[in-house]
């Protein structure tokens, strides 16, 4: 009897302890902070888990009390989405390995996983999910709380808020969700639906999907396997091989069955089950924290060579968006200086991680001293180029233009509602630099940034 009781206690302690290593007290998998671009926005702003509409206005401390916000540009990534058709295929393959590639060795985890129902289908193809709708609605409300004089019903009614979207359905639906977030809020606050307000949006792939249109980028990097050779090398390197062996062990299948693609599919299943359905699925148990860091690095390596500092053309492909941004800032600053009303108070541009990463790179953010390579995983543990922090769903790059009277016109950048510092630009008097200094800092790009187009036969003729 006593023995049975002790045994019972042992089981409880052991299981509680085991659970504790897998998730925190809110049911969040401990590896959720390594999900790269498949991570939740809540992981980079944990206070939102308690209140999705909470804002911290103290992060927006203008250099002096007389500063007024005159313009906001928000470049936003779409919200939480389904996996793409290609990823769904890999997930299905992994699932069938679990179901019918046992070697007779028993694995408790494989048993659990064989009970799991594969519910992802190829036709989901990257569509926005309900959580993604919420991501954008909540962001809209928070931005209106952070910038009440700009993201306002009055400005909207006056046609001073402009929306732009990539043509992908997940982006268009994100744009609609953002707008719905605003209308619902104003409806609640004022008791009526703001009527007949100009509420259209423009679809613009030249700006929001420049990466498809920059010929040199497409040829030299996007369609060129040797441009991402470091990723291929890392996939065959000791760190990933060890992760694959550990997954195979946990599943009780021969390690040759777990290719890198299947390891990636398992990591994606864990991240999608969490982002889409908020469940800590058994797939997550295939990875301990060290494994997750390795998987995270493999993905960062890819982004680094395809969208980041790996090749100069990656960031140059975003020149068109860079110019669009500065043209608008320039216009707002000069309108205000000449005491005219700023004609575009807010611009909301909804695109992709692939839209934001090259632009942030062009501006010099998140640059480490050494490049990410297949052999420096260990020395890059403190890297700043970390997509898990930079690019969760609904990631947003905000540029706030202030008129500070005597203090001049100033520009503050924020990523995911947290202030950034323009690299190499430190204002002695204030944390927010003068707009003119920012312009000076980027003058070479302002004068000569473009995605060089290759001459075609037509042009030669
Ligand atoms: C708000 O931001 C400030 C400055 O970053 C920070 O010190 C403070 O802890 C934050 N408050 C909350 C509730 O997150
Ligand atoms: C493996 O399992 C899947 C899913 O049950 C099934 O569709 C497939 O036919 C099986 N494959 C083999 C080779 O047995
Ligand atoms: C996206 O928007 C379209 C058009 O409004 C709608 O038919 C579709 O159901 C939406 N999809 C999602 C996932 O919200
Ligand atoms: C592909 O990438 C490699 C490595 O960056 C480069 O040397 C080569 O010129 C690229 N090929 C093309 C067609 O641009
Ligand atoms: C899984 O088993 C099937 C036969 O049931 C086999 O055809 C397939 O190659 C195995 N998968 C792997 C990854 O070895
Ligand atoms: C522009 O600047 C003036 C003077 O600094 C300020 O009072 C005004 O609010 C600004 N105008 C707009 C439209 O924001």
Coordinates of C-alpha atoms and ligand atoms in Angstrom, one line a residue:
X1 CA 0.0 0.0 0.0
X2 CA 2.7 2.4 1.1
X3 CA 4.9 1.3 -1.8
X4 CA 2.0 1.9 -4.2
X5 CA 1.5 5.4 -2.8
X6 CA 5.2 6.2 -3.1
X7 CA 5.2 4.9 -6.6
X8 CA 2.2 7.1 -7.4
X9 CA 4.0 10.1 -6.0
X10 CA 7.0 9.2 -8.0
X11 CA 5.0 9.1 -11.2
X12 CA 3.4 12.4 -10.5
X13 CA 6.6 14.1 -9.7
X14 CA 8.3 12.6 -12.7
X15 CA 5.6 13.6 -15.1
X16 CA 5.1 17.1 -13.7
X17 CA 8.9 17.6 -13.9
X18 CA 8.9 16.2 -17.5
X19 CA 6.1 18.6 -18.5
X20 CA 7.9 21.4 -16.9
X21 CA 10.8 20.9 -19.2
X22 CA 8.5 21.0 -22.3
X23 CA 6.4 24.1 -21.7
X24 CA 6.0 27.1 -19.4
X25 CA 3.1 27.7 -16.9
X26 CA 1.0 29.1 -19.8
X27 CA 1.3 26.0 -22.0
X28 CA 3.8 27.6 -24.3
X29 CA 6.4 25.1 -25.6
X30 CA 9.8 26.1 -24.3
X31 CA 11.1 25.8 -27.9
X32 CA 8.5 28.3 -29.2
X33 CA 11.1 31.1 -29.1
X34 CA 13.1 29.4 -31.9
X35 CA 10.4 29.2 -34.5
X36 CA 11.9 31.7 -36.9
X37 CA 9.3 33.2 -39.2
X38 CA 6.7 30.6 -37.9
X39 CA 6.7 32.1 -34.5
X40 CA 3.9 33.9 -32.7
X41 CA 4.0 37.7 -32.2
X42 CA 3.3 37.0 -28.5
X43 CA 6.7 35.4 -28.2
X44 CA 8.5 38.7 -29.0
X45 CA 6.0 40.7 -26.9
X46 CA 5.0 38.3 -24.0
X47 CA 2.9 40.9 -22.3
X48 CA 0.3 40.4 -25.1
X49 CA -0.4 36.9 -23.9
X50 CA -2.3 38.5 -21.0
X51 CA -3.8 41.4 -22.9
X52 CA -3.6 41.4 -26.7
X53 CA -4.5 45.1 -26.8
X54 CA -2.0 46.3 -24.2
X55 CA 0.4 49.0 -25.3
X56 CA 3.4 50.4 -23.5
X57 CA 3.4 54.1 -24.4
X58 CA 6.5 54.7 -22.3
X59 CA 8.6 53.1 -25.1
X60 CA 7.6 56.1 -27.2
X61 CA 9.3 58.8 -25.3
X62 CA 9.7 61.8 -27.7
X63 CA 12.8 63.9 -27.1
X64 CA 10.7 66.7 -25.7
X65 CA 7.1 67.2 -24.6
X66 CA 6.4 69.6 -27.5
X67 CA 7.1 66.9 -30.1
X68 CA 4.0 65.9 -32.1
X69 CA 3.7 62.9 -34.4
X70 CA 3.0 64.0 -37.9
X71 CA 3.4 60.8 -39.9
X72 CA 3.5 57.1 -39.4
X73 CA 4.5 54.5 -42.0
X74 CA 3.9 50.9 -40.9
X75 CA 5.3 48.1 -43.0
X76 CA 3.6 45.0 -41.7
X77 CA 4.0 41.3 -42.3
X78 CA 0.7 39.3 -42.8
X79 CA -0.7 37.4 -39.8
X80 CA -0.5 33.7 -38.8
X81 CA -1.1 31.5 -41.9
X82 CA -1.4 27.9 -42.9
X83 CA 1.6 26.0 -44.3
X84 CA 2.3 26.2 -48.0
X85 CA 1.4 23.2 -50.2
X86 CA 5.1 22.2 -50.4
X87 CA 5.4 22.1 -46.6
X88 CA 2.1 20.2 -46.3
X89 CA 3.5 17.5 -48.6
X90 CA 6.6 17.1 -46.4
X91 CA 4.4 16.9 -43.3
X92 CA 2.3 14.1 -44.9
X93 CA 5.5 12.2 -45.7
X94 CA 6.8 12.5 -42.1
X95 CA 3.4 11.4 -40.8
X96 CA 3.5 8.3 -43.0
X97 CA 7.0 7.4 -41.9
X98 CA 5.7 7.6 -38.3
X99 CA 2.7 5.4 -39.2
X100 CA 4.3 2.7 -41.2
X101 CA 8.1 2.7 -40.9
X102 CA 8.5 1.2 -37.5
X103 CA 11.3 -1.3 -36.9
X104 CA 9.5 -3.2 -34.2
X105 CA 11.3 -1.3 -31.5
X106 CA 8.7 0.3 -29.3
X107 CA 8.6 4.1 -28.9
X108 CA 6.1 5.7 -26.6
X109 CA 6.3 8.9 -28.6
X110 CA 5.7 7.2 -31.9
X111 CA 2.6 5.6 -30.4
X112 CA 1.3 9.0 -29.3
X113 CA 2.1 10.5 -32.8
X114 CA 0.3 7.7 -34.6
X115 CA -2.9 8.8 -32.8
X116 CA -2.4 12.3 -34.2
X117 CA -4.6 13.2 -37.1
X118 CA -3.1 14.8 -40.1
X119 CA -5.5 17.6 -40.8
X120 CA -3.4 19.9 -43.0
X121 CA -4.2 19.7 -46.7
X122 CA -2.4 21.1 -49.7
X123 CA -5.3 23.5 -50.6
X124 CA -4.6 25.5 -47.4
X125 CA -1.6 26.8 -49.3
X126 CA -0.5 29.6 -47.1
X127 CA -3.9 31.1 -46.3
X128 CA -4.5 33.4 -43.4
X129 CA -6.0 31.6 -40.4
X130 CA -8.4 33.0 -37.8
X131 CA -5.5 33.7 -35.5
X132 CA -4.0 35.7 -38.3
X133 CA -7.1 37.8 -38.6
X134 CA -6.8 38.5 -34.8
X135 CA -3.1 39.3 -35.1
X136 CA -3.9 42.2 -37.5
X137 CA -7.1 43.4 -35.8
X138 CA -5.2 43.7 -32.5
X139 CA -2.2 45.4 -34.1
X140 CA -4.5 48.0 -35.6
X141 CA -6.1 48.7 -32.2
X142 CA -2.7 48.9 -30.5
X143 CA -1.3 51.3 -33.2
X144 CA -4.4 53.6 -32.7
X145 CA -3.6 53.6 -29.0
X146 CA 0.1 54.3 -29.5
X147 CA -0.6 57.1 -32.1
X148 CA -4.1 58.4 -31.3
X149 CA -3.6 61.6 -33.2
X150 CA -2.6 59.8 -36.4
X151 CA -4.5 56.4 -36.5
X152 CA -7.8 58.2 -35.8
X153 CA -11.3 58.1 -37.2
X154 CA -11.0 61.7 -38.2
X155 CA -7.9 61.1 -40.2
X156 CA -9.5 58.1 -41.9
X157 CA -12.6 60.1 -42.7
X158 CA -10.3 62.8 -44.1
X159 CA -8.7 60.3 -46.5
X160 CA -5.3 60.8 -44.8
X161 CA -4.8 57.1 -44.1
X162 CA -3.6 54.9 -47.0
X163 CA -3.5 51.1 -47.3
X164 CA -1.4 49.1 -49.6
X165 CA -1.1 45.3 -49.9
X166 CA 0.8 42.5 -51.7
X167 CA -1.5 40.6 -54.0
X168 CA -1.2 37.4 -52.0
X169 CA -4.5 36.4 -50.4
X170 CA -2.9 36.2 -47.0
X171 CA -1.8 39.9 -47.3
X172 CA -5.1 41.1 -48.7
X173 CA -7.0 39.4 -45.9
X174 CA -4.5 40.8 -43.4
X175 CA -5.2 44.3 -44.8
X176 CA -9.0 43.7 -44.5
X177 CA -8.5 42.4 -41.0
X178 CA -6.4 45.5 -40.0
X179 CA -9.2 47.8 -41.3
X180 CA -11.9 45.7 -39.6
X181 CA -9.9 46.0 -36.3
X182 CA -10.2 49.8 -36.6
X183 CA -13.9 49.9 -37.6
X184 CA -14.9 47.5 -34.9
X185 CA -13.0 49.6 -32.3
X186 CA -14.5 52.9 -33.4
X187 CA -17.9 51.3 -33.5
X188 CA -17.5 50.2 -29.9
X189 CA -16.1 53.6 -28.8
X190 CA -18.6 55.8 -30.7
X191 CA -21.6 53.5 -31.0
X192 CA -21.8 53.8 -34.8
X193 CA -20.0 52.4 -37.7
X194 CA -17.9 55.2 -39.3
X195 CA -20.0 55.6 -42.4
X196 CA -19.0 56.3 -46.0
X197 CA -15.3 56.6 -45.2
X198 CA -12.7 56.1 -47.9
X199 CA -11.5 52.7 -47.0
X200 CA -10.0 51.2 -50.1
X201 CA -6.6 49.6 -50.5
X202 CA -4.2 49.5 -53.3
X203 CA -2.5 46.2 -54.4
X204 CA 1.1 46.9 -55.3
X205 CA 3.5 44.1 -56.0
X206 CA 6.2 46.3 -57.4
X207 CA 6.6 47.6 -53.8
X208 CA 5.4 44.7 -51.6
X209 CA 6.9 41.9 -53.7
X210 CA 9.9 43.6 -55.2
X211 CA 11.8 40.3 -54.7
X212 CA 9.9 38.7 -57.6
X213 CA 10.6 41.7 -59.9
X214 CA 14.3 42.4 -59.4
X215 CA 15.7 40.4 -62.2
X216 CA 19.3 40.4 -60.9
X217 CA 18.2 39.1 -57.6
X218 CA 16.0 36.4 -59.2
X219 CA 18.9 35.2 -61.3
X220 CA 21.8 35.5 -59.0
X221 CA 20.2 34.4 -55.7
X222 CA 16.6 33.2 -55.8
X223 CA 17.1 30.8 -58.7
X224 CA 20.7 29.9 -57.9
X225 CA 21.5 27.0 -55.6
X226 CA 25.2 28.0 -55.2
X227 CA 24.0 31.3 -53.6
X228 CA 22.8 29.3 -50.6
X229 CA 25.6 26.8 -50.5
X230 CA 26.2 27.5 -46.8
X231 CA 22.7 26.2 -46.1
X232 CA 23.3 23.0 -48.0
X233 CA 26.6 22.5 -46.1
X234 CA 25.0 23.1 -42.7
X235 CA 22.3 20.5 -43.5
X236 CA 25.0 17.9 -43.9
X237 CA 27.1 19.2 -41.0
X238 CA 27.5 17.6 -37.5
X239 CA 24.9 19.7 -35.7
X240 CA 22.0 18.8 -38.0
X241 CA 23.1 15.2 -38.3
X242 CA 22.9 14.9 -34.5
X243 CA 19.4 16.4 -34.4
X244 CA 18.2 13.9 -37.1
X245 CA 19.7 11.0 -35.1
X246 CA 18.0 12.2 -31.9
X247 CA 14.6 12.5 -33.7
X248 CA 15.1 9.0 -35.2
X249 CA 15.9 7.6 -31.7
X250 CA 12.9 9.3 -30.2
X251 CA 10.7 7.8 -32.9
X252 CA 12.3 4.4 -32.9
X253 CA 13.0 4.5 -36.7
X254 CA 16.4 4.0 -38.5
X255 CA 18.2 7.3 -38.6
X256 CA 18.4 7.1 -42.4
X257 CA 14.7 7.6 -42.5
X258 CA 14.9 11.1 -41.1
X259 CA 16.2 13.3 -43.8
X260 CA 16.7 17.0 -43.2
X261 CA 13.5 17.8 -45.0
X262 CA 11.6 15.5 -42.6
X263 CA 13.3 16.9 -39.6
X264 CA 12.2 20.3 -40.8
X265 CA 8.7 19.0 -41.4
X266 CA 8.6 17.9 -37.7
X267 CA 9.8 21.3 -36.5
X268 CA 7.2 23.0 -38.8
X269 CA 4.4 20.7 -37.5
X270 CA 5.3 21.7 -33.9
X271 CA 5.3 25.4 -34.8
X272 CA 2.1 25.3 -36.9
X273 CA 0.2 23.4 -34.3
X274 CA 1.1 26.0 -31.8
X275 CA 0.7 29.1 -33.9
X276 CA -2.6 28.0 -35.6
X277 CA -4.3 26.1 -32.8
X278 CA -2.3 27.1 -29.7
X279 CA -1.6 23.6 -28.8
X280 CA 1.7 22.1 -27.6
X281 CA 1.6 19.1 -29.9
X282 CA 3.5 15.9 -29.4
X283 CA 5.6 16.8 -32.4
X284 CA 7.4 19.3 -30.2
X285 CA 8.7 16.5 -28.1
X286 CA 10.9 15.4 -30.9
X287 CA 13.1 18.4 -30.1
X288 CA 14.9 19.5 -27.0
X289 CA 16.1 23.1 -26.6
X290 CA 19.5 22.5 -28.1
X291 CA 17.9 20.8 -31.2
X292 CA 15.6 23.8 -31.6
X293 CA 18.5 26.2 -31.6
X294 CA 20.1 24.1 -34.4
X295 CA 16.9 24.1 -36.5
X296 CA 16.6 27.8 -35.9
X297 CA 20.1 28.4 -37.1
X298 CA 19.5 26.4 -40.3
X299 CA 16.6 28.7 -41.1
X300 CA 18.4 31.9 -40.2
X301 CA 21.3 30.8 -42.4
X302 CA 18.9 30.5 -45.3
X303 CA 17.3 34.0 -44.6
X304 CA 20.8 35.5 -44.2
X305 CA 22.0 34.3 -47.6
X306 CA 18.6 34.8 -49.4
X307 CA 17.3 38.0 -47.8
X308 CA 19.9 39.4 -45.6
X309 CA 23.6 40.3 -45.6
X310 CA 24.8 37.2 -47.5
X311 CA 24.7 38.9 -50.9
X312 CA 24.5 42.7 -51.6
X313 CA 21.7 42.3 -54.2
X314 CA 19.4 40.8 -51.5
X315 CA 19.0 44.2 -49.8
X316 CA 19.4 46.2 -53.1
X317 CA 16.3 44.4 -54.4
X318 CA 14.3 46.5 -51.9
X319 CA 15.6 49.9 -53.2
X320 CA 12.2 50.7 -54.7
X321 CA 10.5 50.3 -51.3
X322 CA 13.3 52.3 -49.7
X323 CA 12.7 55.2 -52.1
X324 CA 9.0 55.0 -51.7
X325 CA 9.5 55.3 -48.0
X326 CA 11.8 58.3 -48.1
X327 CA 9.8 60.1 -50.7
X328 CA 6.8 60.0 -48.3
X329 CA 8.8 61.1 -45.3
X330 CA 10.3 63.9 -47.3
X331 CA 6.8 65.0 -48.4
X332 CA 5.4 64.9 -44.9
X333 CA 8.4 66.8 -43.5
X334 CA 8.3 69.5 -46.1
X335 CA 4.5 69.9 -45.9
X336 CA 4.8 70.4 -42.2
X337 CA 7.7 72.8 -42.5
X338 CA 5.6 74.9 -44.9
X339 CA 2.7 74.8 -42.5
X340 CA 0.5 72.7 -44.7
X341 CA -1.5 69.7 -43.5
X342 CA 0.4 66.5 -43.9
X343 CA -1.5 64.9 -46.8
X344 CA -0.6 61.3 -45.8
X345 CA -0.8 60.9 -42.1
X346 CA -0.6 57.1 -42.0
X347 CA 0.6 54.6 -44.5
X348 CA 0.0 50.9 -43.8
X349 CA 1.8 48.6 -46.2
X350 CA 1.1 44.9 -45.8
X351 CA 3.6 42.4 -47.2
X352 CA 5.9 39.5 -46.3
X353 CA 8.9 38.6 -44.2
X354 CA 10.7 38.7 -47.6
X355 CA 9.6 42.3 -47.9
X356 CA 10.8 43.4 -44.5
X357 CA 14.1 41.5 -44.2
X358 CA 15.8 43.0 -47.3
X359 CA 14.7 46.5 -46.2
X360 CA 15.9 46.1 -42.7
X361 CA 19.2 44.9 -44.1
X362 CA 19.5 47.8 -46.5
X363 CA 19.1 50.1 -43.6
X364 CA 21.8 48.3 -41.7
X365 CA 19.8 46.8 -38.8
X366 CA 20.8 43.5 -37.2
X367 CA 24.2 43.3 -38.7
X368 CA 26.7 41.0 -36.9
X369 CA 30.4 41.4 -37.2
X370 CA 30.9 38.0 -38.8
X371 CA 28.6 36.4 -41.5
X372 CA 26.5 33.4 -40.6
X373 CA 28.1 30.3 -42.1
X374 CA 27.8 26.5 -42.0
X375 CA 30.7 26.3 -39.6
X376 CA 30.1 29.0 -37.0
X377 CA 26.9 27.9 -35.3
X378 CA 28.6 27.9 -31.9
X379 CA 30.1 31.4 -32.2
X380 CA 26.8 32.8 -33.5
X381 CA 24.7 32.0 -30.4
X382 CA 24.5 35.8 -29.6
X383 CA 23.9 36.9 -33.1
X384 CA 21.5 39.8 -33.7
X385 CA 20.3 38.5 -37.1
X386 CA 17.7 36.2 -35.5
X387 CA 14.4 35.8 -37.4
X388 CA 12.7 34.4 -34.3
X389 CA 13.0 37.9 -32.8
X390 CA 12.7 39.9 -35.9
X391 CA 10.0 38.3 -38.0
X392 CA 7.2 36.6 -36.2
X393 CA 3.7 36.7 -37.8
X394 CA 2.4 40.3 -38.0
X395 CA 6.0 41.6 -37.6
X396 CA 6.0 45.4 -38.2
X397 CA 8.5 48.1 -39.0
X398 CA 7.3 51.5 -37.9
X399 CA 8.7 54.9 -38.8
X400 CA 7.4 57.8 -36.8
X401 CA 8.0 61.3 -37.9
X402 CA 7.9 64.0 -35.2
X403 CA 7.7 67.7 -35.4
X404 CA 9.5 68.9 -32.3
X405 CA 9.2 72.7 -33.0
X406 CA 12.6 74.2 -32.1
X407 CA 13.9 70.6 -31.8
X408 CA 13.4 70.0 -35.5
X409 CA 11.8 67.2 -37.3
X410 CA 12.8 63.8 -36.0
X411 CA 12.4 60.2 -37.1
X412 CA 12.0 57.2 -34.8
X413 CA 12.2 53.6 -36.1
X414 CA 10.5 50.7 -34.2
X415 CA 10.4 47.0 -34.9
X416 CA 7.5 45.0 -33.4
X417 CA 6.5 48.1 -31.3
X418 CA 10.0 48.4 -29.8
X419 CA 12.4 51.2 -30.5
X420 CA 15.4 50.6 -32.7
X421 CA 18.5 52.7 -33.2
X422 CA 19.6 53.6 -36.7
X423 CA 23.0 51.9 -36.9
X424 CA 25.9 54.3 -36.8
X425 CA 23.6 57.2 -36.0
X426 CA 23.7 58.3 -32.4
X427 CA 22.3 61.6 -31.5
X428 CA 24.0 63.0 -28.4
X429 CA 21.0 65.0 -27.2
X430 CA 18.2 62.6 -27.9
X431 CA 17.4 59.0 -28.6
X432 CA 15.4 60.0 -31.6
X433 CA 17.6 61.5 -34.4
X434 CA 16.9 64.5 -36.5
X435 CA 15.3 63.4 -39.8
X436 CA 17.9 65.5 -41.6
X437 CA 20.7 63.4 -40.0
X438 CA 19.0 60.2 -41.0
X439 CA 18.8 61.5 -44.6
X440 CA 22.5 62.4 -44.5
X441 CA 23.3 59.0 -43.1
X442 CA 21.6 57.3 -46.0
X443 CA 22.6 59.8 -48.7
X444 CA 24.5 57.3 -50.8
X445 CA 21.4 55.1 -51.0
X446 CA 19.1 58.1 -51.5
X447 CA 21.2 59.0 -54.5
X448 CA 22.1 55.7 -56.0
X449 CA 20.1 52.7 -54.7
X450 CA 18.5 50.6 -57.4
X451 CA 18.0 47.0 -58.3
X452 CA 20.0 46.9 -61.5
X453 CA 18.0 45.4 -64.3
X454 CA 19.7 43.1 -66.7
X455 CA 19.6 44.3 -70.3
X456 CA 17.3 42.1 -72.3
X457 CA 17.4 41.2 -76.0
X458 CA 14.6 43.6 -76.5
X459 CA 16.5 46.5 -75.1
X460 CA 19.6 45.6 -77.2
X461 CA 17.5 45.6 -80.4
Ligands
LIG1 C1 7.4 49.5 -20.8 O1 8.6 49.9 -21.4 C2 9.6 50.4 -20.5 C3 10.7 50.9 -21.3 O2 11.1 50.0 -22.3 C4 9.9 49.2 -19.6 O3 10.9 49.7 -18.7 C5 8.7 48.8 -18.9 O4 9.0 47.6 -18.1 C6 7.6 48.4 -19.8 N1 6.4 48.1 -19.1 C7 5.6 47.1 -19.4 C8 4.4 46.9 -18.6 O5 6.0 46.2 -20.2
LIG2 C1 1.8 4.8 -45.1 O1 0.8 5.4 -44.4 C2 0.0 6.3 -45.2 C3 -1.0 6.9 -44.2 O2 -1.7 6.0 -43.5 C4 -0.7 5.5 -46.3 O3 -1.5 6.4 -47.0 C5 0.4 5.0 -47.1 O4 -0.2 4.2 -48.2 C6 1.4 4.1 -46.3 N1 2.5 3.8 -47.2 C7 3.0 2.6 -47.3 C8 4.2 2.5 -48.2 O5 2.6 1.7 -46.6
LIG3 C1 -10.1 36.1 -47.2 O1 -10.9 37.0 -47.8 C2 -11.8 36.5 -48.8 C3 -12.6 37.6 -49.4 O2 -13.1 38.4 -48.4 C4 -12.7 35.5 -48.1 O3 -13.6 34.9 -49.1 C5 -11.9 34.4 -47.5 O4 -12.7 33.5 -46.8 C6 -10.9 35.0 -46.5 N1 -10.1 34.0 -46.0 C7 -9.7 33.9 -44.7 C8 -8.9 32.8 -44.3 O5 -10.0 34.8 -43.9
LIG4 C1 25.3 31.9 -58.3 O1 25.9 32.2 -57.1 C2 27.3 32.1 -57.0 C3 27.7 32.3 -55.6 O2 27.2 33.5 -55.1 C4 27.9 33.1 -58.0 O3 29.3 33.0 -58.0 C5 27.3 32.9 -59.4 O4 27.8 33.9 -60.2 C6 25.8 32.9 -59.3 N1 25.3 32.6 -60.6 C7 24.6 33.4 -61.4 C8 24.0 32.9 -62.6 O5 24.4 34.6 -61.0
LIG5 C1 8.8 3.6 -45.3 O1 8.3 2.4 -45.6 C2 7.9 2.2 -47.0 C3 7.4 0.8 -47.1 O2 6.4 0.6 -46.1 C4 9.1 2.4 -47.9 O3 8.7 2.2 -49.2 C5 9.7 3.7 -47.6 O4 10.9 3.9 -48.4 C6 10.0 3.9 -46.2 N1 10.4 5.3 -46.0 C7 11.6 5.6 -45.7 C8 11.9 7.1 -45.5 O5 12.5 4.8 -45.7
LIG6 C1 3.2 71.0 -38.4 O1 4.0 71.9 -37.6 C2 3.3 72.8 -36.9 C3 4.3 73.8 -36.3 O2 5.3 73.1 -35.7 C4 2.4 72.2 -35.9 O3 1.8 73.1 -35.0 C5 1.4 71.4 -36.7 O4 0.6 70.6 -35.8 C6 2.0 70.5 -37.7 N1 1.0 70.2 -38.7 C7 0.4 69.1 -38.9 C8 -0.5 69.0 -40.0 O5 0.7 68.1 -38.2

